[in-house]
Short mmCIF file of C-alpha atoms and ligand atoms in Angstrom, two decimals:
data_model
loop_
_atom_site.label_atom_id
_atom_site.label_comp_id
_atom_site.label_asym_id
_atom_site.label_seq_id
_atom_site.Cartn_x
_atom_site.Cartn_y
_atom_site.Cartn_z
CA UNK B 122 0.00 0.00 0.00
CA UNK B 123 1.07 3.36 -0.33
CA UNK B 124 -0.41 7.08 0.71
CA UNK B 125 0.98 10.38 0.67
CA UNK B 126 1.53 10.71 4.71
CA UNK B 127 1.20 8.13 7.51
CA UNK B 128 -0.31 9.53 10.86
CA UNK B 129 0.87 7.33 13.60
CA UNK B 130 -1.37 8.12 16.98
CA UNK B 131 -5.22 8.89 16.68
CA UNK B 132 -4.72 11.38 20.04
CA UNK B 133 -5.90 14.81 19.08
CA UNK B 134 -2.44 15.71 17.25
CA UNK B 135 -3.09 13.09 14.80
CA UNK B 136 -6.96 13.26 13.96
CA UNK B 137 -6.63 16.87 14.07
CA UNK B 138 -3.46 16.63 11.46
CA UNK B 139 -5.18 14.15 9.83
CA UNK B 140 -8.44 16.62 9.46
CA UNK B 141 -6.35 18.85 7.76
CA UNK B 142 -4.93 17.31 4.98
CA UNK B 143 -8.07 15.80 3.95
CA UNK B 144 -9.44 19.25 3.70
CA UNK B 145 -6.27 20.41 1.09
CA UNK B 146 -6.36 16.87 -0.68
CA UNK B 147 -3.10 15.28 0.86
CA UNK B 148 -3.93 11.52 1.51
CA UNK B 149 -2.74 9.84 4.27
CA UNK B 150 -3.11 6.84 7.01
CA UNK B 151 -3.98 7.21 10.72
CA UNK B 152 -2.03 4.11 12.51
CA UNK B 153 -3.59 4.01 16.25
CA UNK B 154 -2.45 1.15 18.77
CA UNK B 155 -5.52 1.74 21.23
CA UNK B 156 -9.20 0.89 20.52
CA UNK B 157 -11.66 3.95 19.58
CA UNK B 158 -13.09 3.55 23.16
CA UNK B 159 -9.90 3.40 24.73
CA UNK B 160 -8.86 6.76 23.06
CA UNK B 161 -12.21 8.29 24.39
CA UNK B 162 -11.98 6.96 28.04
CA UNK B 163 -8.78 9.06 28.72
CA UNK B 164 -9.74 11.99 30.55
CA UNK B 165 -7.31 14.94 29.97
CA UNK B 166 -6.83 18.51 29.55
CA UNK B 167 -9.91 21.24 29.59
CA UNK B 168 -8.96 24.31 28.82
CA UNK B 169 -8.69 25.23 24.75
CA UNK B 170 -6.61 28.64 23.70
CA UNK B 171 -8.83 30.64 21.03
CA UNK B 172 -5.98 29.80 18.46
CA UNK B 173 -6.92 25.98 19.00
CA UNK B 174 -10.65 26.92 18.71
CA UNK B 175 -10.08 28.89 15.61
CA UNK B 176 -8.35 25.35 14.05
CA UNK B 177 -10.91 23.71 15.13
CA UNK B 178 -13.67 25.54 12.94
CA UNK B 179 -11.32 25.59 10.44
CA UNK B 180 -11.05 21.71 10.13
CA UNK B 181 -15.17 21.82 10.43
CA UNK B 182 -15.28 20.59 13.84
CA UNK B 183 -16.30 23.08 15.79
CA UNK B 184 -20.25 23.13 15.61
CA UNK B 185 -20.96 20.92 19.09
CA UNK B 186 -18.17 23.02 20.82
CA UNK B 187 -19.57 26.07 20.40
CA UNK B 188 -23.05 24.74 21.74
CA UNK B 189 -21.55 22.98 24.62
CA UNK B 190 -18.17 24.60 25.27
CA UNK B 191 -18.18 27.30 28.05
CA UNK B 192 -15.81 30.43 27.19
CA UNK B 193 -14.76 31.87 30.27
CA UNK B 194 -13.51 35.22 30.42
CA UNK B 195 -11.28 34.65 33.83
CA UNK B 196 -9.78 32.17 36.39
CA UNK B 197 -8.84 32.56 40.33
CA UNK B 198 -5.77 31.98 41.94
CA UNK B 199 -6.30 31.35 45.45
CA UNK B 200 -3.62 31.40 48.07
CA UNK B 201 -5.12 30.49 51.80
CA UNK B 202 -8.09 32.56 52.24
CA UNK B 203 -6.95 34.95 49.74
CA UNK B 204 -8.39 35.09 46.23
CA UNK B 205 -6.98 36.84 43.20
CA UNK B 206 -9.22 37.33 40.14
CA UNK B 207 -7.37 37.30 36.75
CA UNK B 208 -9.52 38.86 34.40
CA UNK B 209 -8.06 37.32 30.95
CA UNK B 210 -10.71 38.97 28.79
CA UNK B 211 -9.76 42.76 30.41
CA UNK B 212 -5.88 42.14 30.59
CA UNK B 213 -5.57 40.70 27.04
CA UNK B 214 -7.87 43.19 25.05
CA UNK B 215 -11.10 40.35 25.00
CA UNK B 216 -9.18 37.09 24.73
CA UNK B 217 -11.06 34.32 26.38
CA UNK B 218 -10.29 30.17 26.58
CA UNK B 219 -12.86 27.96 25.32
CA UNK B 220 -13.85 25.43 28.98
CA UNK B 221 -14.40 21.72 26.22
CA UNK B 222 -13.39 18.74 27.07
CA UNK B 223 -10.15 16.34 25.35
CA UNK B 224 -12.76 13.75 25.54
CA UNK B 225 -15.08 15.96 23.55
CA UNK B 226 -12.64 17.60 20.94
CA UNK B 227 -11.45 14.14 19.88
CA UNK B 228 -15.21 12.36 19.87
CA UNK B 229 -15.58 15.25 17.31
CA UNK B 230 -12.51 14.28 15.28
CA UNK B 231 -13.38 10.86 15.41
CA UNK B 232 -16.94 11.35 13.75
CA UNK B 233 -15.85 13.77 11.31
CA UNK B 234 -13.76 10.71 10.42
CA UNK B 235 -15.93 8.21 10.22
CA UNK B 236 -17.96 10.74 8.36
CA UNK B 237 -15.36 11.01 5.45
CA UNK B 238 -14.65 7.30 6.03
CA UNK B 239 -10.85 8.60 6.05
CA UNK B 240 -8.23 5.87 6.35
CA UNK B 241 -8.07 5.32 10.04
CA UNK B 242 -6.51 1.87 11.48
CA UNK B 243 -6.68 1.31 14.87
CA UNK B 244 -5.60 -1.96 17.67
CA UNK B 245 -2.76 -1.51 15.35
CA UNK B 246 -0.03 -2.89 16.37
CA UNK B 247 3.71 -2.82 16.41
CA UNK B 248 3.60 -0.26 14.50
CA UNK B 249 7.23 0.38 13.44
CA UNK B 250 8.40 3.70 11.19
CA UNK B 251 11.40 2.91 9.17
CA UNK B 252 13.94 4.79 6.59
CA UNK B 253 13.30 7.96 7.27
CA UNK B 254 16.24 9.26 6.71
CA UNK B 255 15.93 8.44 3.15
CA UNK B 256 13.73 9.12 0.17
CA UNK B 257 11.50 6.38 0.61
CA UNK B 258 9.88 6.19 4.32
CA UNK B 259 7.64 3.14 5.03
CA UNK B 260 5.61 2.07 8.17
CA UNK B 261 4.88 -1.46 9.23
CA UNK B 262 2.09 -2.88 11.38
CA UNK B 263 0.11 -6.11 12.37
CA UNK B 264 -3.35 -6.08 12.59
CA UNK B 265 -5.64 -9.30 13.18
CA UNK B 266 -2.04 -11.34 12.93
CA UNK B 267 -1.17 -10.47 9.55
CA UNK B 268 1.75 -7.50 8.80
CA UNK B 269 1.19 -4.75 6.52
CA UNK B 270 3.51 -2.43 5.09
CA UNK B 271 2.97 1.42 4.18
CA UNK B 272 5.05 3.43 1.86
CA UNK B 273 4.72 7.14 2.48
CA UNK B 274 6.51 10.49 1.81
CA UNK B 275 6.08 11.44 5.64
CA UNK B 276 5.44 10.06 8.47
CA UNK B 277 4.36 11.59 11.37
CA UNK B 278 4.49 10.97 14.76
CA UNK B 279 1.67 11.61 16.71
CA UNK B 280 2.02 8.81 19.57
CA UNK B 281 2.28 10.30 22.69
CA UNK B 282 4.97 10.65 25.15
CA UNK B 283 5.39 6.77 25.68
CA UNK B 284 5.15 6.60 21.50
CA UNK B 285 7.70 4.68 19.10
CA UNK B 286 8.34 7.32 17.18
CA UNK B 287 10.96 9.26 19.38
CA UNK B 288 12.00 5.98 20.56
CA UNK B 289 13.15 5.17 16.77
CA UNK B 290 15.53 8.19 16.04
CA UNK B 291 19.17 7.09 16.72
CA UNK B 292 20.24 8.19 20.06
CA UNK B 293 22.88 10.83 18.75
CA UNK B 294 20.55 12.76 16.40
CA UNK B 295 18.38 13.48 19.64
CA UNK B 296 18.73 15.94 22.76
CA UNK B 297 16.18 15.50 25.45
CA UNK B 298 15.41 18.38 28.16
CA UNK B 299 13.86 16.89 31.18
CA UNK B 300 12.76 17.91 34.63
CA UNK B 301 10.76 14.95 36.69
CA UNK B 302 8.41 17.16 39.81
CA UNK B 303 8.41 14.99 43.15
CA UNK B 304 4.60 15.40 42.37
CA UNK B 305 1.65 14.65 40.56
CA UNK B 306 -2.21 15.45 40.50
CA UNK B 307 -4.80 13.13 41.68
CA UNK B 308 -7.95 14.28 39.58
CA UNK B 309 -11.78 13.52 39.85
CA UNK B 310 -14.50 13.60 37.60
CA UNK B 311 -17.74 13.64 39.25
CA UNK B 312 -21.25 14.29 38.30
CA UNK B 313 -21.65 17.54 40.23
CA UNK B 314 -22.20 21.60 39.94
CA UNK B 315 -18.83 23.20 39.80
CA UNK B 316 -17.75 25.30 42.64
CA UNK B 317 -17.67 28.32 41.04
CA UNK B 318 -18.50 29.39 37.25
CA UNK B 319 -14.73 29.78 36.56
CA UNK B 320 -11.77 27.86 37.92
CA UNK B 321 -10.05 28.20 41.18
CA UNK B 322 -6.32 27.03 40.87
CA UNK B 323 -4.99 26.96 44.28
CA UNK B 324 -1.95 26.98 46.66
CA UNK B 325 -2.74 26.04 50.32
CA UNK B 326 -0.19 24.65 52.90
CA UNK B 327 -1.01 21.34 52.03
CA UNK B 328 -0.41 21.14 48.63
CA UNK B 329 -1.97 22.61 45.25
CA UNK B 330 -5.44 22.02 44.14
CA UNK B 331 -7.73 22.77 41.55
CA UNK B 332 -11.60 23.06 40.56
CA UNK B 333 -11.75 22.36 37.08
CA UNK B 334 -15.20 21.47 34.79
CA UNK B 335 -16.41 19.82 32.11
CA UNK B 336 -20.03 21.64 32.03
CA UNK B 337 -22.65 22.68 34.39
CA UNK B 338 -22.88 19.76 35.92
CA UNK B 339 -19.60 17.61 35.54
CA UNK B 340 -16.92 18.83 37.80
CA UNK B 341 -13.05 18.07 37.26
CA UNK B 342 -10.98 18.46 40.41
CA UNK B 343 -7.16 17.66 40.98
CA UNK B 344 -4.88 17.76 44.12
CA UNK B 345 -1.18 17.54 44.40
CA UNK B 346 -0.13 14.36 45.98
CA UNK B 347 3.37 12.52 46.39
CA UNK B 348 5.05 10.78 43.08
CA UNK B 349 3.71 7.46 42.86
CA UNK B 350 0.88 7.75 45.01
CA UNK B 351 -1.57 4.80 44.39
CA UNK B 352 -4.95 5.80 43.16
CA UNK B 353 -6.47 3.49 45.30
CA UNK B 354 -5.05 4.84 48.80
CA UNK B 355 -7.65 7.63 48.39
CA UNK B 356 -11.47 7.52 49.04
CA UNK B 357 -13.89 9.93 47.34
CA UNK B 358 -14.50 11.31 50.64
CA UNK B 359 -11.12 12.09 51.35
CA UNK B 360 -10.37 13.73 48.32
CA UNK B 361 -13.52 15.94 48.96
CA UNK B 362 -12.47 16.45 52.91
CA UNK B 363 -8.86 17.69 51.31
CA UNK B 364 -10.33 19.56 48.00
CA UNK B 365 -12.45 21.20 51.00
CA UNK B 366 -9.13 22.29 53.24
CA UNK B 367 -7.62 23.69 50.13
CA UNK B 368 -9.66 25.51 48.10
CA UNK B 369 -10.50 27.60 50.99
CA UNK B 370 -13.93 28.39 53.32
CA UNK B 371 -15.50 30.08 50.78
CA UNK B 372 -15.47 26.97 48.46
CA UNK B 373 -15.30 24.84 51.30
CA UNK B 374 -19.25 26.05 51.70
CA UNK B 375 -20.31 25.91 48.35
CA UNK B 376 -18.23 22.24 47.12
CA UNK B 377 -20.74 19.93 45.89
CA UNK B 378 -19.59 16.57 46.37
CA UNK B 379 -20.63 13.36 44.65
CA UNK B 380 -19.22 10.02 43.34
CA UNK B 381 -16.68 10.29 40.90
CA UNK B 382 -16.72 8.60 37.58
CA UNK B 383 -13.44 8.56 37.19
CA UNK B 384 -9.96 8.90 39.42
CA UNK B 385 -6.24 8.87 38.39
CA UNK B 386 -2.75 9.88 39.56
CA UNK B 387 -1.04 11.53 36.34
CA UNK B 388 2.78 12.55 37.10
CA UNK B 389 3.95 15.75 36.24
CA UNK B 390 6.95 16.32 33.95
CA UNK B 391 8.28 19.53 31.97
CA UNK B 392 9.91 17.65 28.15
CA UNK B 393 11.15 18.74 25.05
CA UNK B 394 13.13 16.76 22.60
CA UNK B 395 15.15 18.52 20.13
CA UNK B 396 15.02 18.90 16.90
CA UNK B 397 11.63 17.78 16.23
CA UNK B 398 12.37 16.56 12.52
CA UNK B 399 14.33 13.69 11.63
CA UNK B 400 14.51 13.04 7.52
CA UNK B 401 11.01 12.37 6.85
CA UNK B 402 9.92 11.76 10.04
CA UNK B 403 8.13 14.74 12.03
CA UNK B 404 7.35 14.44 15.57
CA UNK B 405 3.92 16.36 17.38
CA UNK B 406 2.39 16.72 20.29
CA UNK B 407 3.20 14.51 23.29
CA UNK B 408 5.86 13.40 21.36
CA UNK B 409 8.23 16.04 21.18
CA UNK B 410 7.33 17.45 24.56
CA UNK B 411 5.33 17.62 27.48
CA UNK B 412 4.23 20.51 29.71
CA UNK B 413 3.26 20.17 33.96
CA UNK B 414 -0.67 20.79 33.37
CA UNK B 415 -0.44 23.53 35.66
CA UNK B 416 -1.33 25.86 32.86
CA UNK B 417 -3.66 24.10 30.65
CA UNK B 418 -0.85 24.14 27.31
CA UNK B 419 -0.26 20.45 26.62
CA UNK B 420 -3.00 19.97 24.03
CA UNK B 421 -2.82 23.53 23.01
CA UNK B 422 0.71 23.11 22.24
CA UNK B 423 -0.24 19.94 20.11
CA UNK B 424 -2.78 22.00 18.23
CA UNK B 425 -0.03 24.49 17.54
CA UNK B 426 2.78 21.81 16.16
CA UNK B 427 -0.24 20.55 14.54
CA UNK B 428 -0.69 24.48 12.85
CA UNK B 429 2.80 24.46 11.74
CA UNK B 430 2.68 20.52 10.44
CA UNK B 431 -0.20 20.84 8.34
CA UNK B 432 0.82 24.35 6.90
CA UNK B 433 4.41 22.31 6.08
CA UNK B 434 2.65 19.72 4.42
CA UNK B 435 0.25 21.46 2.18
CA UNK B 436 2.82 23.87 1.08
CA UNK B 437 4.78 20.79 0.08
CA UNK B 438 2.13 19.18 -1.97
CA UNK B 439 0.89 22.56 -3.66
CA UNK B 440 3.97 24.79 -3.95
CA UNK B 441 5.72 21.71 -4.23
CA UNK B 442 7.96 24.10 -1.73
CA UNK B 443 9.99 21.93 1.45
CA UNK B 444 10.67 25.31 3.14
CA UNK B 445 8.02 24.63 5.52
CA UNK B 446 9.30 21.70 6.47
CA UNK B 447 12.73 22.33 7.15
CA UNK B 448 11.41 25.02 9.14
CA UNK B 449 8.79 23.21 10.94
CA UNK B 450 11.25 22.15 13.96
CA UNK B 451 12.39 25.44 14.73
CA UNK B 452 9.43 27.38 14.32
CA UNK B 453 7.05 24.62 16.27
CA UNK B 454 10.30 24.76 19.05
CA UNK B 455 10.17 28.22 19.33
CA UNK B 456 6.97 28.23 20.53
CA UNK B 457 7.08 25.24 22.32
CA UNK B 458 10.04 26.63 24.76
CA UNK B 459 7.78 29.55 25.86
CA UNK B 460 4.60 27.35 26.54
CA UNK B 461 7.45 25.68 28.77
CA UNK B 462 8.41 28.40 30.12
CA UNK B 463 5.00 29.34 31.88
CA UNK B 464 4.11 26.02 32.41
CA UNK B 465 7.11 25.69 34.90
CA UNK B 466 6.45 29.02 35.88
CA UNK B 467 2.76 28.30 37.15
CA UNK B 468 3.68 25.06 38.41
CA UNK B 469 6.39 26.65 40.75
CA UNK B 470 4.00 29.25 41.64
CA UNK B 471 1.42 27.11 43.18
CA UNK B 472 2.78 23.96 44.50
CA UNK B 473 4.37 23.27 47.51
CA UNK B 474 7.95 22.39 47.33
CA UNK B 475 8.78 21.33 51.25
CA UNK B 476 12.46 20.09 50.27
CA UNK B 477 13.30 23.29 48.65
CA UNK B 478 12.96 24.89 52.11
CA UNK B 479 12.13 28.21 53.24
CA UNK B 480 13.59 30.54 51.21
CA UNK B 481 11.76 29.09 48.45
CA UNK B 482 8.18 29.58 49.90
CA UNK B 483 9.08 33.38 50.54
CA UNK B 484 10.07 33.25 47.38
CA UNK B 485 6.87 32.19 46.10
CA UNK B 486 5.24 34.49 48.44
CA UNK B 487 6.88 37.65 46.94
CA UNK B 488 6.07 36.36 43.39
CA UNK B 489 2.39 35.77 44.46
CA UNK B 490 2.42 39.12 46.18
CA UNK B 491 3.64 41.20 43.43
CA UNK B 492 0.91 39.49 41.17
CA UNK B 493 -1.66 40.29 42.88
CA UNK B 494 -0.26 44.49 42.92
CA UNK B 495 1.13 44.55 39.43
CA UNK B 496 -1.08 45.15 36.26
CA UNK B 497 2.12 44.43 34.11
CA UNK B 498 2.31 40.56 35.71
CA UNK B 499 -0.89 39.85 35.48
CA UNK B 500 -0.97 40.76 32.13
CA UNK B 501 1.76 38.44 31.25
CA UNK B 502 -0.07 35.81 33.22
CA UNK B 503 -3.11 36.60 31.06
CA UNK B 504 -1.57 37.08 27.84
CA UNK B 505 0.14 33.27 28.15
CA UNK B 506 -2.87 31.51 29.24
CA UNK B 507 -4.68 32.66 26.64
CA UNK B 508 -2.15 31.25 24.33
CA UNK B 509 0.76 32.91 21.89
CA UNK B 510 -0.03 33.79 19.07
CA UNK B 511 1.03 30.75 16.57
P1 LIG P 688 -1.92 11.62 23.09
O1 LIG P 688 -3.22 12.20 23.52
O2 LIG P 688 -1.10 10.92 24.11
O3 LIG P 688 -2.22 10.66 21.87
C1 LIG P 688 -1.23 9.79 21.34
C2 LIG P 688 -1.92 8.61 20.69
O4 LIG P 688 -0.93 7.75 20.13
C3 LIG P 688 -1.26 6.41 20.45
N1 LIG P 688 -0.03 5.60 20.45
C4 LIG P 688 0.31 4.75 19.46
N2 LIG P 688 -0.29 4.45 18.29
C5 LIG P 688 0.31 3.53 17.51
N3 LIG P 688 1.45 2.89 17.84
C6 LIG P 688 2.09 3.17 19.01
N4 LIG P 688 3.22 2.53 19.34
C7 LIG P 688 1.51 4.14 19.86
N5 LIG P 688 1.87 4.65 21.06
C8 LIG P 688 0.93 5.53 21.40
C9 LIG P 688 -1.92 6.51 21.82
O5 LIG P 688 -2.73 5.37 22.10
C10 LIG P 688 -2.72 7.78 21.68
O6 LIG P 688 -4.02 7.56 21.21
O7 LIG P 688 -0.97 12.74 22.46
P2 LIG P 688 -1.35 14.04 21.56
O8 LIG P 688 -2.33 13.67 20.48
O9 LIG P 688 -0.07 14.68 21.20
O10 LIG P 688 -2.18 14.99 22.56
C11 LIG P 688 -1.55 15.61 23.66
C12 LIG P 688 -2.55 15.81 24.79
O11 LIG P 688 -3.19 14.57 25.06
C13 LIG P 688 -1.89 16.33 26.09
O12 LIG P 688 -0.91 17.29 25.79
C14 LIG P 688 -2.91 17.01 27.05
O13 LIG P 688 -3.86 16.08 27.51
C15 LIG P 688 -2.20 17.63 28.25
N6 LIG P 688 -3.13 18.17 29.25
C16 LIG P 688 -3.71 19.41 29.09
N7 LIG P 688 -3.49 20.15 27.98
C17 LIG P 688 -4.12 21.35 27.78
O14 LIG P 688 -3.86 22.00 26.76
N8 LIG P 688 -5.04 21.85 28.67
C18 LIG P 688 -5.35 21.18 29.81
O15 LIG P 688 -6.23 21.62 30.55
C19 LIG P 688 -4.65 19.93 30.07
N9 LIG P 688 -4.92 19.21 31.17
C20 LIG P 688 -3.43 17.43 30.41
C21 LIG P 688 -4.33 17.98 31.36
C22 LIG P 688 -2.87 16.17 30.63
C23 LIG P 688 -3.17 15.47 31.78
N10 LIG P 688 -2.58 14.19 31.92
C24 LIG P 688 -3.30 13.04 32.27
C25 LIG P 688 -1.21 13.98 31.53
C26 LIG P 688 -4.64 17.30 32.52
C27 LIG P 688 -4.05 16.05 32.75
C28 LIG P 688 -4.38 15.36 34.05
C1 LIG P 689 -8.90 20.24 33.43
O1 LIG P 689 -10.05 20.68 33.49
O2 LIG P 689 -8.67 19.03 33.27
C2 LIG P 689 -7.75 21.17 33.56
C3 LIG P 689 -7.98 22.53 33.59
C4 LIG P 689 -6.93 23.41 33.74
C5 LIG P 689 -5.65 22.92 33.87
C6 LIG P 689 -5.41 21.56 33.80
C7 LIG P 689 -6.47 20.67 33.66
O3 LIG P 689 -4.61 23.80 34.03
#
């Protein structure tokens, strides 16, 4: 078999790439490991930048968002009993995010693919890129016991953090920036009215916490707890008896509390790999990097790769022009290293960090402090979580 450009990962990098090139004629194959239901159980980010919404119209799959997506003009930071309004929407000249679900954004891919009946193969497995660094890529899988081979122009690799494609470039064409947090975020979905109509990211002496949604009546909550904490050490009622504690009295008063649907420990890491195009191979998304959730970039920053992929690609296939891709690593990385940047930034902000010792929490005292009395920070606060321009 052969197609113009083979999409391994059917996350949102890769449907949303995928989208794309249908739209500008470019054929290609979606390779996904995972079953469709399996994709769609993973419950991830919440928070879209407009520049992600925008794409998503653009690839003609933005119709149930904007009926069920909640744009919200402003979050809270709270520190103790202390809470500090940052009014995105007034501090970025009427720049809001777009409150939609992962779960939601890639349902939406995933019809709009069945839809087209695009080219999408997933319990795929072994899925193996190969001669990239020559003219003539290919990509072999096994599906149902029998192996298949692909012959491509590109290939792109879409596959997460834990994906093969990164773990298939030679060691010494690679650099790989990491920084492991002692930390991670236990998170809840429950069938419940959110605390407040925006979200409340907060740092309290016992460790961050957040009050997240998914509508008006499914609530998404997180609190920091130990690396490698099991899942199963906490109750529901103890995560509601801590969200309580952390979030503060007035919260603490308003917190409806429920079953939850769904409860997992996800470990928080700051990643980028370097460059992020090998031959024919392109890595996206999870792939190349990861961000600490702390401020709602990871699939944002996929979108934006995604921007600068697709653009690449066209351009190749209509200008029959490479310039975009030999530029796609270093414009997609330049972009990428700020979204770092703040994601670090937030995350130091408003965790605790007991083994860094005291100077560090008056250190994130003064930085909290001079937030909350300086327009110019929170501006640059508001002006990154709304998301760069890309
Ligand atoms: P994904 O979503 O990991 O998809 C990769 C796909 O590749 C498949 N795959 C393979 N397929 C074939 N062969 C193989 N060998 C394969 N190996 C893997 C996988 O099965 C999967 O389907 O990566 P993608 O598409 O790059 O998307 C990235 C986003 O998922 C991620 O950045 C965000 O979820 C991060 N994130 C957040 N981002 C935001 O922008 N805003 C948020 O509010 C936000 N909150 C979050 C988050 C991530 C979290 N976790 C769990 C890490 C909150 C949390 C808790
Ligand atoms: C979420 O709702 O899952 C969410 C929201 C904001 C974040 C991270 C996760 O910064």
């Amino acid at each position: 078999m052969r197609t113009q450009v083979v999409i391994i990962g059917a996350g949102p990098s890769g449907l949303l790439l995928s989208q794309l090139l249908h739209l500008s004629g470019v054929d290609c194959v979606v390779l996904e490991r995972r079953s469709p239901d399996y994709v769609l159980s993973r419950i991830r980010a919440g928070v879209l930048e407009q520049g992600m919404v925008e794409m998503l119209k653009r690839a003609g799959v933005a119709d149930r968002m904007h009926k069920e997506g909640l744009p919200h003009d402003g979050f809270a930071i709270s520190v103790g009993e202390t809470r500090l309004r940052i009014d995105l929407k007034g501090l970025t000249g009427g720049k809001r995010v777009m409150v939609y679900g992962q779960t939601e954004v890639t349902k939406d891919l995933m019809d709009a693919h069945v839809a087209r009946d695009a080219q999408v193969v997933y319990e795929a497995e072994n899925v193996t890129p190969l001669d990239f660094d020559g003219d003539s890529p290919r990509v072999t899988y096994e599906k149902d016991g029998v192996t298949h081979e692909i012959a491509c122009d590109f290939i792109c690799g879409c596959d997460g953090f834990h994906g093969v494609s990164r773990a298939a470039v030679p060691e010494g064409a690679i650099t790989e920036y990491e920084k492991v947090y002692p930390f991670g975020w236990l998170g809840i979905l429950s069938y419940v009215k959110p605390v407040d109509h925006e979200l409340i990211y907060a740092n309290h002496a016992n460790g961050f916490a957040l009050a997240s949604m998914r509508s008006h009546t499914l609530s998404r909550y997180y609190i920091q707890v130990p690396a490698g904490t099991d899942v199963n050490k906490w109750t529901d009622d103890a995560i509601w008896d801590e969200l309580k504690i952390r979030l503060g009295e007035e919260a603490a008063a308003k917190i409806e509390t429920g079953p939850s649907i769904e409860k997992s420990v996800a470990p928080l890491r700051s990643f980028v790999a370097e460059p992020l195009r090998f031959g024919r191979m392109m890595l996206a998304g999870d792939a190349g990097h990861i961000v600490p959730p702390t401020g709602a970039k990871g699939l944002n920053l996929a979108a934006s790769d995604i921007h600068y992929l697709s653009t690449a690609l066209i351009e190749y296939y209509g200008e029959k022009s490479s310039a975009g891709i030999d530029n796609y690593s270093q414009h997609a990385l330049a972009r990428i290293w700020k979204a770092e940047r703040f994601s670090w930034w937030m995350t130091t902000l408003l965790h605790q960090f007991p083994e860094l010792g005291a100077f560090n929490a008056r250190m994130q005292q003064a930085e909290m402090d001079y937030l909350a009395s300086s327009h110019a920070a929170q501006v640059s606060l508001a002006e990154n979580y709304v998301g760069l321009p890309f």
